Structure formats: structure tokens, C-alpha cells
Amino acid sequence: MQPGEGFSCHDKLAPFTKENGYQEAGAFEQGKVVKSIGGGVCQISTTLYNAVLLAELKITSRAAHSMTVSYVELSRDAAIAGEDKDLKFVNSLENPVTIRAITKDGWLIFRIEGKETRDPNRTIHFETVILSKQEPGEDVITVDKTRASDYSKVTQKEHIGYEAELYKIVTVKGKEKERIRINRSNYKAAPKYVTVGSTREADK
């Protein structure tokens, strides 16, 4: 990426079709986890988002998931959904950078490589601050009349709702110099979904 050049995660990854190599996996839709072609692709955009944060490139578009995800801290995710949710950023540095993606032993690694011009006495880290929390509410029960009365299966775990912010903390020679808000994220609460049986053994 040359200085000033932009990047769209959606444009690089789309179309989300079997013909383009994607498989069916979990995705969020209206408060539920559903199977979708290209489900799970947000783990790519989320991993890249965190690499971009550490490289301190300019982020121009980022959206949180509708519900929390388990593989990253709150406000450190970056969702991809159609053209409405996309991770976009610009090489805001004075020198070119290269984005390198590596897969190894089941891990996805992003490296943003270029000339390091930052002060070696300056360090950054990121901190999530939870502003509010919303409980998921009562379980949603579905009765399966083909199952015995002792049958019970959780088909979707509950999701606690949160409002959270992500801050970049800049430290110079061990002393905090800046605390910059990067984003604010809202995650909806969703109840646990459980399927239970109703048929007595004697009725089978």
C-alpha cells in the first residue's frame, strides 16, 4: 500500500460464494446464530483490524458485530456484512507498507511491514472499557414432540449485551501521555435457546 492508498476488506474478500472457495459456517442474523456461506469471515477482518491498530494506520470504517464474539475482546472486533459493514483503512504513513497474511498450525497471522519511524521510547497498548451491561433474559424453549420428555439440548448459548469503548494508551518512557478513544461498540443481548422433548416413553 502506497502512502494515501485505501483498503477495503469487503472488496478483497467478496464475493462470499462457494465458487469463490467459501463454506457454510456460523453467522449472526436477527439475534440468532445461523449457517451462512462465508460465515466466520469476520475472524479475518478482526485479525487484520488489530494489526492495523498496532501499526497505527488510519481506520476510516469499522463496525462491531451485532452480538459479542468469543475470539477477541469487546470493541476489538470488525464485522463484515454485505456492503453495510466493512473494515476500511488508509496507509496514513509517509512510506509504503506491505500487508502479509500467514496461516500456520490453525492460526491466522497478519503482519504489516514497512519502515519503522516511530520513537523507540514510545509504546502503545489498547484497553477496553465496559460502559453498560444487559442481561440476556429468559430462555427461549422449543418443544420437540418427537423427543422423550428427558431430552434437553441448548441450540444457542446466551449472549450478554454490552456497550463498550476501546482506548489507545500512548506511553513515553513509561509515562502515560495520551488516552485516545478509538471506537464505541454496542452488542445486543440474546437469550439462550433450548429444545426439550415432550414424549413419554410409554407413548412411544
Coordinates of N, CA and C in Angstrom, one line a residue:
M1 N 0.8 -1.2 0.0 CA 0.0 0.0 0.0 C 0.9 1.2 0.0
Q2 N 0.7 2.1 -1.0 CA 1.4 3.3 -1.1 C 0.8 4.3 -0.1
P3 N 1.6 5.4 0.3 CA 1.0 6.4 1.2 C -0.3 7.0 0.6
G4 N -1.3 7.1 1.4 CA -2.6 7.6 1.0 C -3.5 6.5 0.3
E5 N -3.0 5.3 0.0 CA -3.8 4.3 -0.6 C -4.8 3.7 0.4
G6 N -6.0 3.4 0.0 CA -7.0 2.8 0.8 C -7.2 1.3 0.6
F7 N -7.8 0.7 1.6 CA -8.0 -0.8 1.6 C -9.4 -1.1 2.1
S8 N -10.1 -1.9 1.4 CA -11.5 -2.4 1.8 C -11.4 -3.9 2.0
C9 N -11.7 -4.4 3.2 CA -11.7 -5.8 3.5 C -12.8 -6.5 2.6
H10 N -14.0 -5.9 2.6 CA -15.1 -6.5 1.8 C -14.7 -6.7 0.3
D11 N -14.1 -5.7 -0.3 CA -13.7 -5.8 -1.7 C -12.7 -6.8 -1.9
K12 N -11.8 -7.1 -1.0 CA -10.7 -8.1 -1.1 C -11.3 -9.5 -0.9
L13 N -12.3 -9.6 -0.1 CA -12.8 -11.0 0.2 C -14.0 -11.4 -0.6
A14 N -14.9 -10.5 -1.0 CA -16.1 -10.8 -1.8 C -15.7 -11.4 -3.2
P15 N -16.7 -12.1 -3.8 CA -18.0 -12.5 -3.3 C -17.9 -13.7 -2.3
F16 N -18.9 -13.7 -1.4 CA -18.9 -14.8 -0.4 C -19.8 -16.0 -1.0
T17 N -19.2 -16.7 -1.9 CA -19.9 -17.8 -2.5 C -19.0 -19.1 -2.5
K18 N -19.7 -20.2 -2.7 CA -19.0 -21.5 -2.8 C -18.0 -21.5 -3.9
E19 N -18.4 -20.8 -5.0 CA -17.5 -20.7 -6.2 C -16.2 -20.0 -5.9
N20 N -16.3 -19.1 -4.9 CA -15.1 -18.3 -4.5 C -14.3 -19.0 -3.4
G21 N -14.7 -20.2 -3.0 CA -14.0 -21.0 -2.0 C -14.5 -21.0 -0.6
Y22 N -15.7 -20.3 -0.4 CA -16.2 -20.2 0.9 C -17.1 -21.4 1.3
Q23 N -17.2 -21.8 2.5 CA -18.0 -22.8 3.0 C -19.1 -22.3 4.0
E24 N -20.0 -23.1 4.4 CA -21.0 -22.8 5.3 C -20.5 -22.8 6.7
A25 N -20.8 -21.7 7.5 CA -20.4 -21.6 8.9 C -21.3 -20.7 9.6
G26 N -21.1 -20.5 10.9 CA -22.0 -19.7 11.7 C -21.9 -18.2 11.4
A27 N -23.0 -17.6 11.5 CA -23.1 -16.1 11.3 C -24.3 -15.6 12.1
F28 N -24.3 -14.3 12.5 CA -25.3 -13.7 13.2 C -26.4 -13.2 12.3
E29 N -27.7 -13.4 12.7 CA -28.8 -12.9 11.9 C -30.0 -12.7 12.9
Q30 N -30.4 -11.5 13.1 CA -31.6 -11.2 13.9 C -31.5 -11.8 15.3
G31 N -30.4 -11.7 15.9 CA -30.2 -12.2 17.3 C -30.0 -13.7 17.4
K32 N -29.8 -14.4 16.3 CA -29.6 -15.8 16.3 C -28.3 -16.2 15.5
V33 N -27.8 -17.4 15.8 CA -26.6 -17.9 15.1 C -27.2 -18.8 14.0
V34 N -26.9 -18.5 12.7 CA -27.4 -19.3 11.6 C -26.2 -19.7 10.7
K35 N -26.5 -20.7 9.9 CA -25.5 -21.1 8.9 C -25.5 -20.3 7.7
S36 N -24.4 -19.8 7.2 CA -24.3 -18.9 6.1 C -23.0 -19.2 5.3
I37 N -23.1 -19.1 4.0 CA -21.9 -19.3 3.2 C -21.0 -18.1 3.4
G38 N -19.8 -18.4 3.9 CA -18.8 -17.3 4.2 C -18.9 -16.9 5.7
G39 N -19.7 -17.6 6.5 CA -19.8 -17.4 7.9 C -18.4 -17.5 8.5
G40 N -18.0 -16.7 9.5 CA -16.7 -16.8 10.1 C -15.7 -15.9 9.4
V41 N -16.0 -15.3 8.3 CA -15.0 -14.5 7.6 C -14.6 -13.2 8.5
C42 N -15.5 -12.9 9.4 CA -15.2 -11.7 10.3 C -13.9 -12.0 11.2
Q43 N -13.5 -13.3 11.3 CA -12.3 -13.5 12.0 C -11.1 -13.0 11.2
I44 N -11.2 -13.0 9.9 CA -10.2 -12.4 9.1 C -10.1 -10.9 9.3
S45 N -11.3 -10.2 9.1 CA -11.3 -8.8 9.2 C -10.9 -8.3 10.6
T46 N -11.3 -9.1 11.7 CA -11.0 -8.8 13.0 C -9.5 -8.9 13.3
T47 N -8.9 -9.9 12.8 CA -7.4 -10.1 13.0 C -6.7 -9.0 12.3
L48 N -7.1 -8.6 11.1 CA -6.5 -7.5 10.3 C -6.7 -6.2 11.1
Y49 N -7.9 -6.0 11.6 CA -8.2 -4.8 12.4 C -7.2 -4.5 13.5
N50 N -6.9 -5.6 14.2 CA -6.0 -5.5 15.3 C -4.5 -5.2 14.9
A51 N -4.2 -5.8 13.7 CA -2.9 -5.5 13.2 C -2.8 -4.0 12.7
V52 N -3.9 -3.5 12.1 CA -3.9 -2.1 11.7 C -3.8 -1.1 12.9
L53 N -4.5 -1.5 14.0 CA -4.5 -0.7 15.2 C -3.0 -0.6 15.7
L54 N -2.3 -1.7 15.7 CA -0.9 -1.7 16.2 C 0.0 -0.9 15.3
A55 N -0.3 -1.0 14.0 CA 0.5 -0.2 13.0 C 0.2 1.2 13.0
E56 N -1.0 1.6 13.6 CA -1.4 3.0 13.7 C -1.8 3.6 12.4
L57 N -2.3 2.8 11.5 CA -2.8 3.3 10.2 C -4.2 3.9 10.5
K58 N -4.6 4.8 9.6 CA -5.9 5.5 9.7 C -7.1 4.6 9.4
I59 N -7.9 4.3 10.3 CA -9.1 3.5 10.1 C -10.3 4.4 9.7
T60 N -10.9 4.1 8.5 CA -12.0 5.0 8.0 C -13.3 4.4 8.2
S61 N -13.4 3.1 8.4 CA -14.7 2.4 8.6 C -14.5 1.1 9.3
R62 N -15.3 0.9 10.4 CA -15.2 -0.3 11.2 C -16.5 -0.5 11.9
A63 N -17.1 -1.7 12.0 CA -18.4 -1.9 12.6 C -18.2 -3.1 13.6
A64 N -18.9 -3.0 14.7 CA -18.9 -4.1 15.7 C -19.9 -5.2 15.2
H65 N -19.8 -6.4 15.7 CA -20.8 -7.4 15.5 C -22.1 -7.0 16.2
S66 N -23.2 -7.6 15.8 CA -24.5 -7.3 16.5 C -24.5 -7.9 17.9
M67 N -23.8 -9.1 18.1 CA -23.6 -9.7 19.4 C -22.1 -10.0 19.6
T68 N -21.8 -10.3 20.8 CA -20.4 -10.5 21.2 C -19.8 -11.7 20.5
V69 N -18.5 -11.7 20.2 CA -17.8 -12.9 19.7 C -16.8 -13.3 20.8
S70 N -16.4 -14.6 20.7 CA -15.6 -15.1 21.8 C -14.1 -15.0 21.5
Y71 N -13.7 -14.7 20.3 CA -12.3 -14.8 20.0 C -11.5 -13.5 20.1
V72 N -12.2 -12.5 20.6 CA -11.5 -11.2 20.8 C -12.2 -10.4 21.8
E73 N -11.5 -9.5 22.5 CA -12.0 -8.6 23.5 C -13.1 -7.7 22.9
L74 N -14.0 -7.2 23.7 CA -15.0 -6.2 23.3 C -14.4 -5.0 22.6
S75 N -15.0 -4.5 21.6 CA -14.6 -3.4 20.8 C -13.3 -3.6 20.0
R76 N -12.8 -4.9 20.0 CA -11.6 -5.1 19.1 C -12.0 -6.0 17.9
D77 N -13.3 -6.2 17.7 CA -13.8 -6.9 16.5 C -14.1 -6.0 15.4
A78 N -14.2 -6.6 14.2 CA -14.5 -5.8 13.0 C -15.4 -6.7 12.1
A79 N -16.6 -6.4 12.0 CA -17.6 -7.2 11.3 C -17.6 -6.9 9.8
I80 N -17.9 -8.0 9.0 CA -18.2 -7.8 7.6 C -19.6 -8.3 7.3
A81 N -20.4 -7.5 6.7 CA -21.8 -7.9 6.4 C -22.3 -7.1 5.2
G82 N -22.3 -7.8 4.1 CA -22.7 -7.1 2.8 C -21.8 -5.9 2.6
E83 N -22.4 -4.8 2.1 CA -21.6 -3.6 2.0 C -21.9 -2.6 3.1
D84 N -22.7 -3.0 4.1 CA -23.1 -2.1 5.2 C -22.0 -2.1 6.2
K85 N -21.4 -3.2 6.5 CA -20.4 -3.3 7.5 C -19.1 -3.7 6.8
D86 N -18.1 -2.9 6.9 CA -16.8 -3.2 6.2 C -15.7 -2.6 7.1
L87 N -14.5 -3.2 7.0 CA -13.3 -2.7 7.5 C -12.5 -1.9 6.4
K88 N -12.4 -0.6 6.6 CA -11.6 0.2 5.6 C -10.5 1.0 6.4
F89 N -9.4 1.1 5.7 CA -8.3 1.9 6.3 C -7.4 2.5 5.2
V90 N -6.6 3.4 5.6 CA -5.7 4.1 4.7 C -4.3 4.0 5.2
N91 N -3.4 3.9 4.3 CA -2.0 4.0 4.7 C -1.7 5.5 4.9
S92 N -1.8 5.9 6.2 CA -1.6 7.3 6.6 C -0.1 7.6 6.9
L93 N 0.8 6.7 6.6 CA 2.2 6.9 6.8 C 2.9 7.5 5.6
E94 N 4.1 7.9 5.8 CA 4.9 8.6 4.7 C 5.6 7.5 3.8
N95 N 5.5 6.3 4.2 CA 6.2 5.2 3.4 C 5.3 4.1 3.1
P96 N 5.6 3.3 2.1 CA 4.7 2.2 1.7 C 4.7 1.1 2.8
V97 N 3.7 0.3 2.9 CA 3.6 -0.8 3.8 C 3.1 -2.0 3.0
T98 N 3.5 -3.2 3.5 CA 3.0 -4.4 2.9 C 2.2 -5.2 3.9
I99 N 1.0 -5.7 3.5 CA 0.2 -6.5 4.4 C 0.5 -7.9 4.0
R100 N 0.9 -8.7 5.0 CA 1.3 -10.1 4.8 C 0.4 -11.0 5.7
A101 N -0.3 -11.9 5.1 CA -1.1 -12.9 5.8 C -0.5 -14.2 5.8
I102 N -0.5 -14.9 7.0 CA 0.2 -16.2 7.1 C -0.8 -17.1 7.9
T103 N -0.9 -18.3 7.4 CA -1.6 -19.3 8.2 C -0.6 -20.4 8.6
K104 N -0.7 -20.7 9.9 CA 0.2 -21.7 10.5 C -0.4 -22.4 11.7
D105 N -0.5 -23.8 11.6 CA -1.0 -24.6 12.7 C -2.4 -24.2 13.1
G106 N -3.2 -23.8 12.2 CA -4.6 -23.4 12.5 C -4.7 -21.9 12.9
W107 N -3.6 -21.2 12.9 CA -3.7 -19.8 13.3 C -3.6 -18.9 12.0
L108 N -4.2 -17.7 12.1 CA -4.1 -16.7 11.1 C -3.3 -15.5 11.6
I109 N -2.3 -15.1 10.9 CA -1.4 -14.1 11.4 C -1.3 -13.0 10.3
F110 N -1.5 -11.7 10.7 CA -1.3 -10.6 9.8 C -0.1 -9.8 10.3
R111 N 0.7 -9.5 9.3 CA 1.9 -8.6 9.6 C 1.8 -7.4 8.7
I112 N 2.0 -6.2 9.2 CA 2.0 -5.0 8.4 C 3.5 -4.5 8.5
E113 N 4.1 -4.7 7.3 CA 5.6 -4.5 7.3 C 5.9 -3.2 6.6
G114 N 6.9 -2.4 7.1 CA 7.3 -1.2 6.5 C 8.5 -0.6 7.3
K115 N 8.8 0.6 6.9 CA 9.9 1.3 7.6 C 9.4 1.8 9.0
E116 N 10.0 1.5 10.1 CA 9.6 1.9 11.4 C 10.2 3.3 11.6
T117 N 9.3 4.3 11.8 CA 9.7 5.7 12.1 C 9.3 6.2 13.4
R118 N 8.6 5.3 14.2 CA 8.1 5.8 15.5 C 9.3 5.9 16.5
D119 N 9.1 6.7 17.5 CA 10.0 6.9 18.6 C 10.2 5.6 19.4
P120 N 11.4 5.0 19.5 CA 11.6 3.8 20.2 C 11.2 3.9 21.7
N121 N 11.2 5.1 22.2 CA 10.8 5.3 23.7 C 9.2 5.4 23.8
R122 N 8.5 5.4 22.7 CA 7.1 5.5 22.7 C 6.5 4.1 22.5
T123 N 5.5 3.7 23.3 CA 4.8 2.4 23.2 C 3.3 2.7 23.2
I124 N 2.5 1.8 22.7 CA 1.1 1.9 22.7 C 0.5 0.5 23.2
H125 N -0.7 0.6 23.8 CA -1.4 -0.6 24.1 C -2.9 -0.2 24.1
F126 N -3.8 -1.2 24.1 CA -5.2 -0.9 23.9 C -6.0 -1.4 25.1
E127 N -7.0 -0.7 25.5 CA -7.8 -1.1 26.7 C -9.3 -1.0 26.4
T128 N -10.0 -2.0 26.8 CA -11.5 -2.0 26.6 C -12.1 -1.5 27.9
V129 N -13.1 -0.6 27.8 CA -13.8 -0.1 28.9 C -15.3 -0.4 28.7
I130 N -15.9 -1.2 29.7 CA -17.3 -1.5 29.6 C -18.1 -0.4 30.2
L131 N -19.0 0.1 29.4 CA -19.9 1.2 29.9 C -21.2 0.7 30.5
S132 N -21.8 -0.3 30.0 CA -23.0 -0.9 30.5 C -23.1 -2.3 30.1
K133 N -24.0 -3.0 30.8 CA -24.2 -4.5 30.6 C -25.7 -4.8 30.6
Q134 N -26.1 -5.7 29.7 CA -27.5 -6.0 29.6 C -27.7 -7.6 29.6
E135 N -28.4 -8.1 30.6 CA -28.6 -9.5 30.7 C -29.5 -10.0 29.6
P136 N -29.3 -11.3 29.3 CA -30.0 -11.9 28.1 C -31.4 -12.2 28.2
G137 N -32.0 -12.2 29.4 CA -33.4 -12.5 29.6 C -33.7 -14.0 29.7
E138 N -35.0 -14.3 29.7 CA -35.4 -15.7 29.9 C -35.0 -16.6 28.7
D139 N -34.8 -17.9 29.0 CA -34.5 -18.8 27.9 C -35.7 -19.0 27.0
V140 N -35.4 -19.2 25.7 CA -36.5 -19.5 24.7 C -36.6 -21.0 24.6
I141 N -37.7 -21.6 24.9 CA -37.9 -23.0 24.9 C -38.7 -23.4 23.7
T142 N -38.2 -24.4 23.0 CA -38.9 -25.1 21.8 C -39.2 -26.5 22.2
V143 N -40.4 -26.9 22.0 CA -40.8 -28.3 22.3 C -40.7 -29.2 21.1
D144 N -40.0 -30.3 21.2 CA -39.9 -31.2 20.1 C -40.7 -32.5 20.5
K145 N -41.9 -32.7 19.9 CA -42.8 -33.8 20.2 C -42.3 -35.1 19.8
T146 N -41.2 -35.2 19.0 CA -40.6 -36.4 18.6 C -39.6 -36.9 19.6
R147 N -39.3 -36.1 20.6 CA -38.2 -36.4 21.6 C -38.8 -36.8 23.0
A148 N -38.1 -37.6 23.7 CA -38.6 -38.1 25.0 C -38.6 -36.9 26.0
S149 N -39.3 -37.0 27.1 CA -39.5 -35.8 28.0 C -38.2 -35.5 28.7
D150 N -37.3 -36.4 28.8 CA -36.0 -36.0 29.5 C -35.0 -35.4 28.5
Y151 N -35.4 -35.2 27.3 CA -34.4 -34.6 26.3 C -34.3 -33.1 26.5
S152 N -33.1 -32.6 26.4 CA -32.9 -31.2 26.5 C -31.6 -30.9 25.8
K153 N -31.6 -29.9 24.9 CA -30.4 -29.5 24.2 C -30.4 -28.0 24.0
V154 N -29.2 -27.4 24.3 CA -29.0 -26.0 24.1 C -28.6 -25.8 22.6
T155 N -29.4 -25.1 21.9 CA -29.1 -24.9 20.4 C -28.4 -23.6 20.2
Q156 N -28.5 -22.7 21.2 CA -27.7 -21.4 21.1 C -27.5 -20.9 22.5
K157 N -26.2 -20.6 22.8 CA -25.9 -20.1 24.1 C -26.4 -18.6 24.2
E158 N -26.6 -18.2 25.5 CA -27.0 -16.8 25.7 C -25.9 -15.8 25.4
H159 N -26.2 -14.6 25.0 CA -25.3 -13.5 24.8 C -25.6 -12.4 25.7
I160 N -24.7 -11.9 26.5 CA -24.9 -10.7 27.3 C -24.7 -9.5 26.4
G161 N -25.5 -8.5 26.6 CA -25.3 -7.3 25.8 C -24.4 -6.3 26.5
Y162 N -23.6 -5.6 25.7 CA -22.6 -4.6 26.3 C -22.6 -3.3 25.4
E163 N -22.3 -2.3 26.1 CA -21.8 -1.1 25.4 C -20.4 -0.9 25.9
A164 N -19.5 -0.7 25.0 CA -18.0 -0.7 25.4 C -17.3 0.3 24.5
E165 N -16.2 0.7 25.0 CA -15.3 1.6 24.2 C -13.9 1.1 24.2
L166 N -13.1 1.4 23.2 CA -11.8 0.9 23.1 C -10.9 2.2 23.1
Y167 N -9.8 2.2 23.9 CA -8.9 3.3 24.0 C -7.5 2.9 23.7
K168 N -6.8 3.8 23.0 CA -5.4 3.6 22.7 C -4.6 4.4 23.8
I169 N -3.7 3.8 24.5 CA -3.0 4.5 25.5 C -1.5 4.6 25.0
V170 N -1.1 5.8 24.9 CA 0.3 6.1 24.4 C 1.2 6.4 25.6
T171 N 2.3 5.7 25.7 CA 3.3 5.8 26.8 C 4.6 6.2 26.3
V172 N 5.3 7.2 26.9 CA 6.6 7.6 26.5 C 7.5 7.5 27.7
K173 N 8.5 6.6 27.6 CA 9.5 6.4 28.7 C 8.7 5.9 30.0
G174 N 7.7 5.1 29.8 CA 7.0 4.6 30.9 C 5.9 5.4 31.5
K175 N 5.7 6.6 31.0 CA 4.7 7.5 31.5 C 3.6 7.7 30.4
E176 N 2.3 7.6 30.9 CA 1.2 7.8 30.0 C 1.1 9.2 29.5
K177 N 1.0 9.4 28.2 CA 1.0 10.7 27.6 C -0.4 11.0 27.0
E178 N -1.0 10.0 26.4 CA -2.3 10.2 25.7 C -3.2 9.0 26.0
R179 N -4.5 9.3 26.0 CA -5.5 8.2 26.1 C -6.6 8.6 25.0
I180 N -6.6 7.9 23.9 CA -7.4 8.2 22.8 C -8.5 7.2 22.5
R181 N -9.8 7.7 22.5 CA -10.9 6.8 22.2 C -10.9 6.4 20.7
I182 N -10.8 5.1 20.5 CA -10.8 4.5 19.1 C -12.2 4.2 18.6
N183 N -13.0 3.6 19.4 CA -14.4 3.3 19.0 C -15.3 3.1 20.1
R184 N -16.6 3.1 19.8 CA -17.7 2.7 20.8 C -18.5 1.7 20.1
S185 N -18.7 0.6 20.9 CA -19.4 -0.6 20.3 C -20.6 -1.0 21.1
N186 N -21.7 -1.3 20.4 CA -22.9 -1.8 21.1 C -23.2 -3.2 20.7
Y187 N -23.3 -4.1 21.6 CA -23.6 -5.5 21.4 C -25.0 -5.9 22.0
K188 N -25.9 -6.5 21.2 CA -27.2 -6.8 21.7 C -27.2 -8.0 22.6
A189 N -28.1 -8.1 23.6 CA -28.3 -9.3 24.4 C -29.2 -10.3 23.6
A190 N -29.0 -11.5 23.8 CA -29.8 -12.6 23.2 C -30.0 -13.7 24.2
P191 N -31.2 -14.3 24.3 CA -31.4 -15.4 25.2 C -30.8 -16.7 24.8
K192 N -30.8 -17.6 25.7 CA -30.4 -19.0 25.4 C -31.6 -19.7 24.7
Y193 N -31.3 -20.5 23.7 CA -32.4 -21.2 23.0 C -32.2 -22.7 23.4
V194 N -33.3 -23.3 23.9 CA -33.2 -24.7 24.3 C -34.4 -25.5 23.7
T195 N -34.1 -26.7 23.2 CA -35.1 -27.6 22.7 C -35.3 -28.7 23.7
V196 N -36.5 -29.0 24.1 CA -36.8 -30.0 25.0 C -37.8 -31.0 24.4
G197 N -37.8 -32.2 24.9 CA -38.8 -33.2 24.5 C -40.0 -33.2 25.3
S198 N -41.1 -33.9 24.8 CA -42.3 -34.0 25.5 C -43.0 -35.3 25.5
T199 N -42.4 -36.3 24.8 CA -43.0 -37.6 24.6 C -42.6 -38.5 25.8
R200 N -43.6 -39.2 26.4 CA -43.3 -40.1 27.4 C -42.9 -41.4 26.8
E201 N -42.0 -42.2 27.5 CA -41.5 -43.5 26.9 C -42.7 -44.4 26.7
A202 N -43.7 -44.3 27.5 CA -44.8 -45.3 27.4 C -45.7 -45.0 26.2
D203 N -45.6 -43.7 25.7 CA -46.4 -43.4 24.5 C -45.7 -43.7 23.2
K204 N -44.4 -44.1 23.3 CA -43.6 -44.4 22.0 C -44.1 -45.8 21.5

